[in-house]
XYZ file of C-alpha atoms in Angstrom:
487
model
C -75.147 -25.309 -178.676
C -71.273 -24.570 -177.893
C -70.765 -28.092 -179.300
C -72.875 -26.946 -182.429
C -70.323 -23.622 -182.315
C -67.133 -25.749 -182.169
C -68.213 -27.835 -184.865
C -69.266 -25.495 -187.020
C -65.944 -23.298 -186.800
C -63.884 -25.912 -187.329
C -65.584 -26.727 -190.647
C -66.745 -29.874 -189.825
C -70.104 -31.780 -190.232
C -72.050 -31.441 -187.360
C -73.251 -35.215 -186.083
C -75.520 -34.160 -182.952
C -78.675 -35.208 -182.884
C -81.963 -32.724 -183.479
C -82.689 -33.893 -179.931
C -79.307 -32.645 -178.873
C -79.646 -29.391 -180.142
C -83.411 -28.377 -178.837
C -82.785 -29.714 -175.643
C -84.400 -27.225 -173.255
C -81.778 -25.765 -170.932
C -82.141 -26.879 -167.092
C -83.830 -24.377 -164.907
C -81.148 -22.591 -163.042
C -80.930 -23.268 -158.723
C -81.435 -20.168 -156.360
C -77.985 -21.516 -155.506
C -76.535 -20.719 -158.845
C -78.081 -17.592 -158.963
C -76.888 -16.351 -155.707
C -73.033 -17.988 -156.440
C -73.126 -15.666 -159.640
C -74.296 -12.918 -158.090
C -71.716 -13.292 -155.846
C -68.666 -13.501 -158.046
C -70.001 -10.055 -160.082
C -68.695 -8.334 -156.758
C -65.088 -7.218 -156.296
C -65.186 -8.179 -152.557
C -66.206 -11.387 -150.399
C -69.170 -10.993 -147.931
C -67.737 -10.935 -144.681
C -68.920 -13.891 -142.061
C -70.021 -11.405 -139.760
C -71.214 -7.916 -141.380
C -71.100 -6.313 -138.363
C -67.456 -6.345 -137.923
C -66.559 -2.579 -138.174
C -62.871 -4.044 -139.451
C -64.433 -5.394 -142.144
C -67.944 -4.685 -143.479
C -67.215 -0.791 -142.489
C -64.081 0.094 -143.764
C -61.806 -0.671 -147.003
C -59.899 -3.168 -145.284
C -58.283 -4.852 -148.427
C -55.310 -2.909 -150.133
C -55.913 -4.785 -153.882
C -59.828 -3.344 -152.896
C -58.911 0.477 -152.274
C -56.440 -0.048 -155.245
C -59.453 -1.122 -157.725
C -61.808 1.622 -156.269
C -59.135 4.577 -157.016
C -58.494 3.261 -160.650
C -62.445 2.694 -161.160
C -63.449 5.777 -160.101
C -60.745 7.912 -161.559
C -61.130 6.267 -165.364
C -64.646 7.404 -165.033
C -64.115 10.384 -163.935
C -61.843 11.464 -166.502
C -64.271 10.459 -168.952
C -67.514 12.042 -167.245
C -66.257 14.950 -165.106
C -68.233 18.199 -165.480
C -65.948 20.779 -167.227
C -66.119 23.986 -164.313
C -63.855 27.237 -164.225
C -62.514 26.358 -161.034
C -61.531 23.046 -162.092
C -59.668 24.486 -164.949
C -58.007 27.049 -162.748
C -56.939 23.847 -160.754
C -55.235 22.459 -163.448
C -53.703 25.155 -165.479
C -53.030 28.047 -163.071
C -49.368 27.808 -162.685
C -49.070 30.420 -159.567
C -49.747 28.618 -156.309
C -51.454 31.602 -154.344
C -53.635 32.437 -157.142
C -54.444 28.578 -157.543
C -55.243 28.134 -154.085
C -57.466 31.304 -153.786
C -59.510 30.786 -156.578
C -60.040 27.139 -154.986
C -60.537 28.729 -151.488
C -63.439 30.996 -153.280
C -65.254 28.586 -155.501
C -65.537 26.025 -152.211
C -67.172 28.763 -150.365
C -69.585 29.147 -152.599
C -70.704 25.494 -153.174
C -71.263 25.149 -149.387
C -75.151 25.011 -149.538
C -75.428 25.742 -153.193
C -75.934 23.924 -156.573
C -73.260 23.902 -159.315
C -75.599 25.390 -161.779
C -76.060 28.280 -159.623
C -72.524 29.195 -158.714
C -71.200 29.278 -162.021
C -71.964 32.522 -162.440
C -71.289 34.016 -159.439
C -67.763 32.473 -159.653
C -67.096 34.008 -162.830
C -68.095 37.429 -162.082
C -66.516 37.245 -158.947
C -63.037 35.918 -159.817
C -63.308 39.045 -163.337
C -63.477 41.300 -160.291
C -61.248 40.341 -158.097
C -58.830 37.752 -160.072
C -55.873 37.292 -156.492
C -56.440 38.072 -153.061
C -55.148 40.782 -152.804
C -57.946 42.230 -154.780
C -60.608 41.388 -152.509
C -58.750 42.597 -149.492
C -58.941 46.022 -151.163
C -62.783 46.088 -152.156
C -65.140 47.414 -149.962
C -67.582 44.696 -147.576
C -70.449 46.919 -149.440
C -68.864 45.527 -152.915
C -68.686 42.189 -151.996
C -72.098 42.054 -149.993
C -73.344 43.798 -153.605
C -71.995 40.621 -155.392
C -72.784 38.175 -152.792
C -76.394 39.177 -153.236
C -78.949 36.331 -154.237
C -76.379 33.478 -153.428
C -77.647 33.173 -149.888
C -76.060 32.731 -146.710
C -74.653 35.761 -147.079
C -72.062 35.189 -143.791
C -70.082 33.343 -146.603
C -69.503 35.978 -148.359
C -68.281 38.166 -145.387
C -65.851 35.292 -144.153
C -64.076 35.408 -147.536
C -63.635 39.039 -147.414
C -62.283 39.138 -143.304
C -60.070 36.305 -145.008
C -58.350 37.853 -147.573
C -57.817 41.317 -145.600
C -56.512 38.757 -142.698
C -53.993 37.130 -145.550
C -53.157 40.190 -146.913
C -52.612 42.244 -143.606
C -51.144 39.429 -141.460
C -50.100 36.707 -143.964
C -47.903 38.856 -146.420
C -50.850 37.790 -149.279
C -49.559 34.371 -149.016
C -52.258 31.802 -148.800
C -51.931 29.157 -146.399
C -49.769 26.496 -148.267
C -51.276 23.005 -145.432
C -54.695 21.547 -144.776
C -53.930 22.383 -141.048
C -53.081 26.114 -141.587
C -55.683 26.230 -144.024
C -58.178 25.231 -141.034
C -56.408 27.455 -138.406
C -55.878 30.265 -140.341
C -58.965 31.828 -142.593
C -62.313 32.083 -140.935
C -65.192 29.909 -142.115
C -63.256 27.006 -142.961
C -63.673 24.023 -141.562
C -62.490 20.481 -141.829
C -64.201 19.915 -145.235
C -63.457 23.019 -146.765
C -59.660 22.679 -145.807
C -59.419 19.076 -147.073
C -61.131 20.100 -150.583
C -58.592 23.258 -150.835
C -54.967 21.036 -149.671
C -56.132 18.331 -151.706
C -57.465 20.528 -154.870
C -55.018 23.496 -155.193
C -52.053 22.483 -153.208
C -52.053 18.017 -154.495
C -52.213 17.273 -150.153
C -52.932 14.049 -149.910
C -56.121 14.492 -147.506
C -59.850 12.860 -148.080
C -62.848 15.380 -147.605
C -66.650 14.786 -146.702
C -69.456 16.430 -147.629
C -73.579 15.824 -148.279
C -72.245 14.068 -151.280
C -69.572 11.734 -150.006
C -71.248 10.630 -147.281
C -73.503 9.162 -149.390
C -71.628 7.419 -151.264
C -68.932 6.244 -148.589
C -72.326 5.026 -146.248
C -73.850 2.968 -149.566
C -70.735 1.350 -150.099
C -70.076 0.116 -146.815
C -73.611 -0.262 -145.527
C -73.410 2.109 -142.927
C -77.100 2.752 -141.519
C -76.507 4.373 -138.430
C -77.171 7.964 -137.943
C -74.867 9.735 -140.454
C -74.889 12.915 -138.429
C -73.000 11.154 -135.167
C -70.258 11.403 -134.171
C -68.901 8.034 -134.201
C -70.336 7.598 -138.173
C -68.438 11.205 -138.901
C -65.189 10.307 -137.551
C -65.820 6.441 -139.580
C -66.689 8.366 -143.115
C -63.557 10.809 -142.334
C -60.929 7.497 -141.948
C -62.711 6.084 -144.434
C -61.959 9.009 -146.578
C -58.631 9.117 -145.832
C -58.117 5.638 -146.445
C -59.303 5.430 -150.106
C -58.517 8.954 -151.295
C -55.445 8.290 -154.264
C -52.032 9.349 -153.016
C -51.213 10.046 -156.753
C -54.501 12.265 -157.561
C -56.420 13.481 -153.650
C -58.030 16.529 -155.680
C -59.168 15.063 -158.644
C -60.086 11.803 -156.618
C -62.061 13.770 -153.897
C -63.692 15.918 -157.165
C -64.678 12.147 -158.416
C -65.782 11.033 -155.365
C -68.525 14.304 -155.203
C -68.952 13.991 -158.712
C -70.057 10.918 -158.070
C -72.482 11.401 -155.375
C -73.910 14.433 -157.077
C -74.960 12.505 -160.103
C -75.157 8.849 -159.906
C -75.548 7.741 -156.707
C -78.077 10.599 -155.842
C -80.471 10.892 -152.851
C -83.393 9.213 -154.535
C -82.929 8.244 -157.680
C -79.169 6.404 -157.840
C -78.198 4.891 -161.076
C -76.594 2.121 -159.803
C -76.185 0.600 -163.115
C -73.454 3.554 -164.308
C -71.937 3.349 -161.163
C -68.400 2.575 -162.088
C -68.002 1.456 -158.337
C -71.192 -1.231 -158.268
C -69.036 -4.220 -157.610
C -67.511 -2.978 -154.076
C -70.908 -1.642 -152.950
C -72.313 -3.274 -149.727
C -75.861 -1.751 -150.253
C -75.912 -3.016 -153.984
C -74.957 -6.449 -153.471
C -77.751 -6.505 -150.633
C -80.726 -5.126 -153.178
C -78.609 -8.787 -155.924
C -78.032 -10.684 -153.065
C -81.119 -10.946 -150.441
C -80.326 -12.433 -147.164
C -81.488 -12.564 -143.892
C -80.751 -9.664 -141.458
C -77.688 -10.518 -139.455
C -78.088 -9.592 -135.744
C -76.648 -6.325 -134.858
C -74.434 -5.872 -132.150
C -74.925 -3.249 -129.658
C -70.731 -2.548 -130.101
C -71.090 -1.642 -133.536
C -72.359 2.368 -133.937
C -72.447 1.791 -137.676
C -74.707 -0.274 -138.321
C -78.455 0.871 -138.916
C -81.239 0.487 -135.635
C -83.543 0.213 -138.436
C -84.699 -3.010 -140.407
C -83.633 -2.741 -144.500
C -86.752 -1.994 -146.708
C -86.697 -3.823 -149.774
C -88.519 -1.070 -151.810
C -85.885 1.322 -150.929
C -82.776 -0.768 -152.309
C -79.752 1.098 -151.700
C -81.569 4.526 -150.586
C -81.598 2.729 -147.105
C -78.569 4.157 -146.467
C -77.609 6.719 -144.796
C -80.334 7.173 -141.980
C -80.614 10.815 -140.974
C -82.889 12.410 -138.380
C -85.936 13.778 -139.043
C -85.285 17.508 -140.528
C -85.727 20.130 -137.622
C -89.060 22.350 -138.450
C -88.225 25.643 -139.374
C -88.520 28.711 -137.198
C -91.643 30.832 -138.011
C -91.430 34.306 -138.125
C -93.398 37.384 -139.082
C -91.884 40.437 -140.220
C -93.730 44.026 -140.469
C -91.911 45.623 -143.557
C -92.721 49.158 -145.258
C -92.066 50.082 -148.724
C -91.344 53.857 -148.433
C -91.107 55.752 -151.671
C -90.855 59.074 -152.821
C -90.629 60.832 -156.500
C -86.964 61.209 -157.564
C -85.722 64.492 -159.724
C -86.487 62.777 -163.006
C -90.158 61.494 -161.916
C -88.771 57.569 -160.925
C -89.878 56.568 -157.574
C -87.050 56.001 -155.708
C -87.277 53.450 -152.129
C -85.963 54.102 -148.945
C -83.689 51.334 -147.786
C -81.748 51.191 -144.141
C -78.412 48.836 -143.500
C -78.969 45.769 -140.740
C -76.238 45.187 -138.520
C -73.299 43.472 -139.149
C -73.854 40.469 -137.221
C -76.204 38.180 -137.264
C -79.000 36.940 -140.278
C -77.917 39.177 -143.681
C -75.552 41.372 -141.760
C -74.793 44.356 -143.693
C -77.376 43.908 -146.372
C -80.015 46.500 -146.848
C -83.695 46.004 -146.555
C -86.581 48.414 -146.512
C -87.740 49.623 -142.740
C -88.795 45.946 -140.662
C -90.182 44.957 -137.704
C -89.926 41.327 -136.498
C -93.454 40.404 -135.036
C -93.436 39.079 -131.424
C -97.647 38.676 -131.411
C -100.678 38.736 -133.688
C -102.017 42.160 -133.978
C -103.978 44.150 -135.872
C -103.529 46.262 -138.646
C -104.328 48.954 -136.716
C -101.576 48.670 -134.482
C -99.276 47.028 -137.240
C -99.498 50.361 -138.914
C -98.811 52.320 -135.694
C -95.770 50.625 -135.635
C -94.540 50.930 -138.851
C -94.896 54.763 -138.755
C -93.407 54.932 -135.779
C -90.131 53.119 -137.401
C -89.807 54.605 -140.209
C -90.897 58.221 -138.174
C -87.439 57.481 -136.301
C -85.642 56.600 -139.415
C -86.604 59.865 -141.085
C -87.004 62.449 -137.896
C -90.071 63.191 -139.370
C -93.933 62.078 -138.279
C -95.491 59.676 -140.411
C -99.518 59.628 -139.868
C -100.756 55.574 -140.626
C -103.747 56.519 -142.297
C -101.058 57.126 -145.252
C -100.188 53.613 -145.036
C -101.461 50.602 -147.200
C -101.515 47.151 -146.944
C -99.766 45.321 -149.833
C -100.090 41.431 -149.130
C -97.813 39.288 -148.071
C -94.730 37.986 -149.120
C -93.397 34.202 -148.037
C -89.679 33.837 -148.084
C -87.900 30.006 -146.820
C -84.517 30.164 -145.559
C -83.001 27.223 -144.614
C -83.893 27.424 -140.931
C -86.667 30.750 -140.873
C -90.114 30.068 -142.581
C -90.757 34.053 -143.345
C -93.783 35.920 -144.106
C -93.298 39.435 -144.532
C -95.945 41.563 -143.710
C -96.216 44.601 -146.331
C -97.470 48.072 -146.287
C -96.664 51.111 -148.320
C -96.247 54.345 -147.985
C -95.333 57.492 -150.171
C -92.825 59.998 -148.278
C -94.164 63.506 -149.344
C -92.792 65.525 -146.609
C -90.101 68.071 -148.215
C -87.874 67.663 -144.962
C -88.300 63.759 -144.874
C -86.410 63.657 -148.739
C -83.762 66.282 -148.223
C -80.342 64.754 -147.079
C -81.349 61.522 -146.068
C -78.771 59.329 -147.844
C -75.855 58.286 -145.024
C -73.723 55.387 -144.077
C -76.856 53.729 -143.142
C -79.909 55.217 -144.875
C -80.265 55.581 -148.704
C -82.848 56.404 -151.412
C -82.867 54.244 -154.380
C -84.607 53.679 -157.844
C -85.646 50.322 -158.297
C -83.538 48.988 -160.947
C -80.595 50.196 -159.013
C -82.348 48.236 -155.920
C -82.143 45.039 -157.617
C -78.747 45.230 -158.620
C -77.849 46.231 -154.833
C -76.165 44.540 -151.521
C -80.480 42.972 -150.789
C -81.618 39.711 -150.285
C -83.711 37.879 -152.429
C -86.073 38.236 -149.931
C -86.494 42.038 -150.099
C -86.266 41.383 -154.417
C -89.760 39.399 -153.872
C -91.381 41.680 -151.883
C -90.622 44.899 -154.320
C -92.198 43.168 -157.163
C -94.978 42.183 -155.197
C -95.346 45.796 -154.517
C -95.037 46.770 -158.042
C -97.592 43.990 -158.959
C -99.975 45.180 -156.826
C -99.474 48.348 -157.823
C -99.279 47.565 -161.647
C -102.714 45.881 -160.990
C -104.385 48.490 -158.795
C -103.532 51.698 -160.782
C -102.861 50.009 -164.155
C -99.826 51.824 -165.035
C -97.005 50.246 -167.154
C -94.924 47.603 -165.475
C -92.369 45.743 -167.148
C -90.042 43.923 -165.185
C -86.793 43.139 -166.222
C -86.650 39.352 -167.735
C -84.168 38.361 -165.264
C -86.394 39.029 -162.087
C -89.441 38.816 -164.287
C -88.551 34.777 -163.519
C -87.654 35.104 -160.143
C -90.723 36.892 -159.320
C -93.565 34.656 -161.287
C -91.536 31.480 -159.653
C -91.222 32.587 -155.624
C -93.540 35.318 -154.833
C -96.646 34.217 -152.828
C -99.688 36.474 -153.028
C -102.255 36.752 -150.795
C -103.127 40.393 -151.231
């Protein structure tokens, strides 16, 4: 057919033969397959994978070259458009820059995109600099942390910015190493992103994300949560991150991970870097395992599964089972001025699981016991919390309430109780005690755990007494979605 082609272009009779031009093409060799295959990838197979100094790490300058143009052409035509990406970009004053950076990382550790936006926003209206949060109240910021989870983030950037502030003459820290040394709750990651982000430091990062995509493209199958693997991803990181662009690179690299090559479903074909992936040219290119060495900690103890193509990689331990708990909670309530019930909410500690939030009076549950006794210790705790006696045969049972943290499977336990008691409701509100309706309840420093179980206890109560319950949309969503019943 080219000869057909040629002729034809040049304007000329064709003279080949009918024959000639139905001629059935050859069936192609495995051979030529495979060679074709091969020459689609940027980089040779190696004679022995195993060899960390080559099949693990970016070994080839003209490779780690290709990789930082690939994946920062595609990034600049795919990137996500975010506020504190902008703020990156266009805020002219370093400290500012670097803060905003400092407080949108924070808030990504554990958290989808999606669900930060928001949060950022409102955060950064309220307190635009540093200096700012240094002055608000841990109330204020616990009140705006609420429903983001892990709430010890939220804390960490306030003790930071009063430590800046206070000790730091409001400068942030301008290094990746003072960044690490100097504000609480960051760590090696988080310092890398803000250097490389706000301040242009020419420093690689990994997170969930880029180890992912760093173990994928060089086929590293040993336990990604080791310590030999972690210190391989970070040199790899630092190998391939671009001198001219480390925060928008590391951004790419993420950006990457977060929506292309994904945990179960990676679109290999958009991948811009396809052609220096190890794990992609294995699912092309079939071949015999090669032997692993017992020097090489990168390489996977585990056989490759065909069916899982590049989701082989990385291996990571089975997930630790959560901790079950049980938790005796009472929803005390007691007619406000204008006829609202308002709910009686005490302040946990400041250390430990949702320090300084507020929750209604709790028990954690050591043993099974009856309701009987359940209730005998409920009015006992909330008997202390008011100085007053509370007798249990006030108290109902509500349901329960299921709420997963990332490490605490928790049931909470529910009664109710209506306060009547003229000296229980006078002068109660303190430092650690307060009385509040429950609109202002959602909108306060409380978990989203102690959000379910209110409206399950309005539910209940909406569908025992039949009175007029209309949540607001907002938590009319959240509550239809997580609430368990089982009243």
């Amino acid at each position: 057919m080219s000869k057909l082609r040629s002729a034809m272009q040049k304007g000329k009779r064709s003279t080949l033969t009918m024959a000639e031009t139905t001629k059935t093409p050859r069936k192609r060799t495995k051979e030529a397959v495979k060679k074709d295959a091969c020459s689609f990838f940027a980089e040779e197979e190696p004679t022995n994978p195993c060899t960390p100094t080559t099949y693990h790490t970016f070994h080839e300058p003209a490779s780690v070259l290709q990789i930082q143009k690939k994946l920062l052409n595609w990034y600049d035509k795919e990137k996500r458009e975010l506020p504190w990406r902008t703020v990156a970009l266009k805020e002219p004053d370093v400290n500012i820059r670097t803060y905003a950076v400092w407080v949108s990382e924070i808030m990504l550790q554990q958290t989808q995109v999606a669900t930060v936006i928001e949060y950022y926003n409102r955060w950064m209206k309220r307190w635009p600099t540093v200096q700012d949060l240094a002055a608000a109240s841990l109330e204020e910021v616990n009140k705006m942390w609420a429903g983001l989870g892990y709430y010890s983030r939220g804390r960490r950037l306030h003790e930071g910015a009063q430590k800046v502030v206070t000790e730091m003459e409001g400068q942030m820290p301008r290094t990746v190493d003072s960044l690490l040394k100097q504000l609480p709750g960051v760590g090696r990651y988080t310092a890398g992103a803000i250097g490389s982000i706000a301040l242009g430091e020419v420093s690689g990062v990994v997170d969930g994300n880029v180890i992912r995509v760093l173990c994928r493209l060089r086929a590293i199958g040993a336990d990604s949560t080791s310590s030999a693997v972690t210190e391989a991803l970070w040199t790899l990181a630092n190998t391939v991150v671009d001198p001219e662009r480390p925060g928008e690179f590391n951004q790419a690299l993420m950006e990457l991970g977060a929506r292309v090559c994904t945990p179960k479903a990676a679109l290999c074909g958009q991948c811009p870097l396809k052609t220096h992936c190890h794990s992609y040219r294995k699912v092309l290119i079939p071949s015999p395992d090669f032997s692993t060495p017992a020097s090489c900690t990168l390489c996977p103890t585990e056989p490759w599964l065909d069916d899982l193509g590049v989701h082989n990689f990385p291996r990571k331990p089975a997930k630790k089972a959560p901790r079950v708990e049980q938790t005796l909670t009472c929803v005390a309530r007691r007619p406000s001025e204008d006829g609202e019930d308002e709910y009686l909410l005490t302040q946990r500690p400041n250390k430990g699981l949702l320090a300084g939030m507020w929750e209604f009076p709790s028990l954690l549950l050591d043993e099974e016991n009856s309701k009987v006794k359940q209730k005998g210790a409920l009015c006992a705790e909330v008997g202390r919390i008011l100085g007053v006696e509370v007798n249990k045969d006030l108290l109902s049972y509500v349901g329960e309430v299921v709420h997963i943290f990332s490490h605490i499977h928790q049931t909470y336990i529910v009664y109710s109780v209506s306060v009547e008691d003229e000296h229980a409701t006078e002068e109660t509100q303190s430092e650690k005690l307060q009385w509040l309706t429950r609109p202002a309840l959602l909108e306060a420093a409380v978990s989203t755990g102690l959000k379910k179980v209110c409206l399950h206890h309005c539910y209940i109560s909406y569908r025992s007494t039949r009175i007029t319950f209309l949540p607001q949309r907002k938590h009319e969503t959240l509550f239809h979605k997580d609430v368990q019943i089982s009243a």
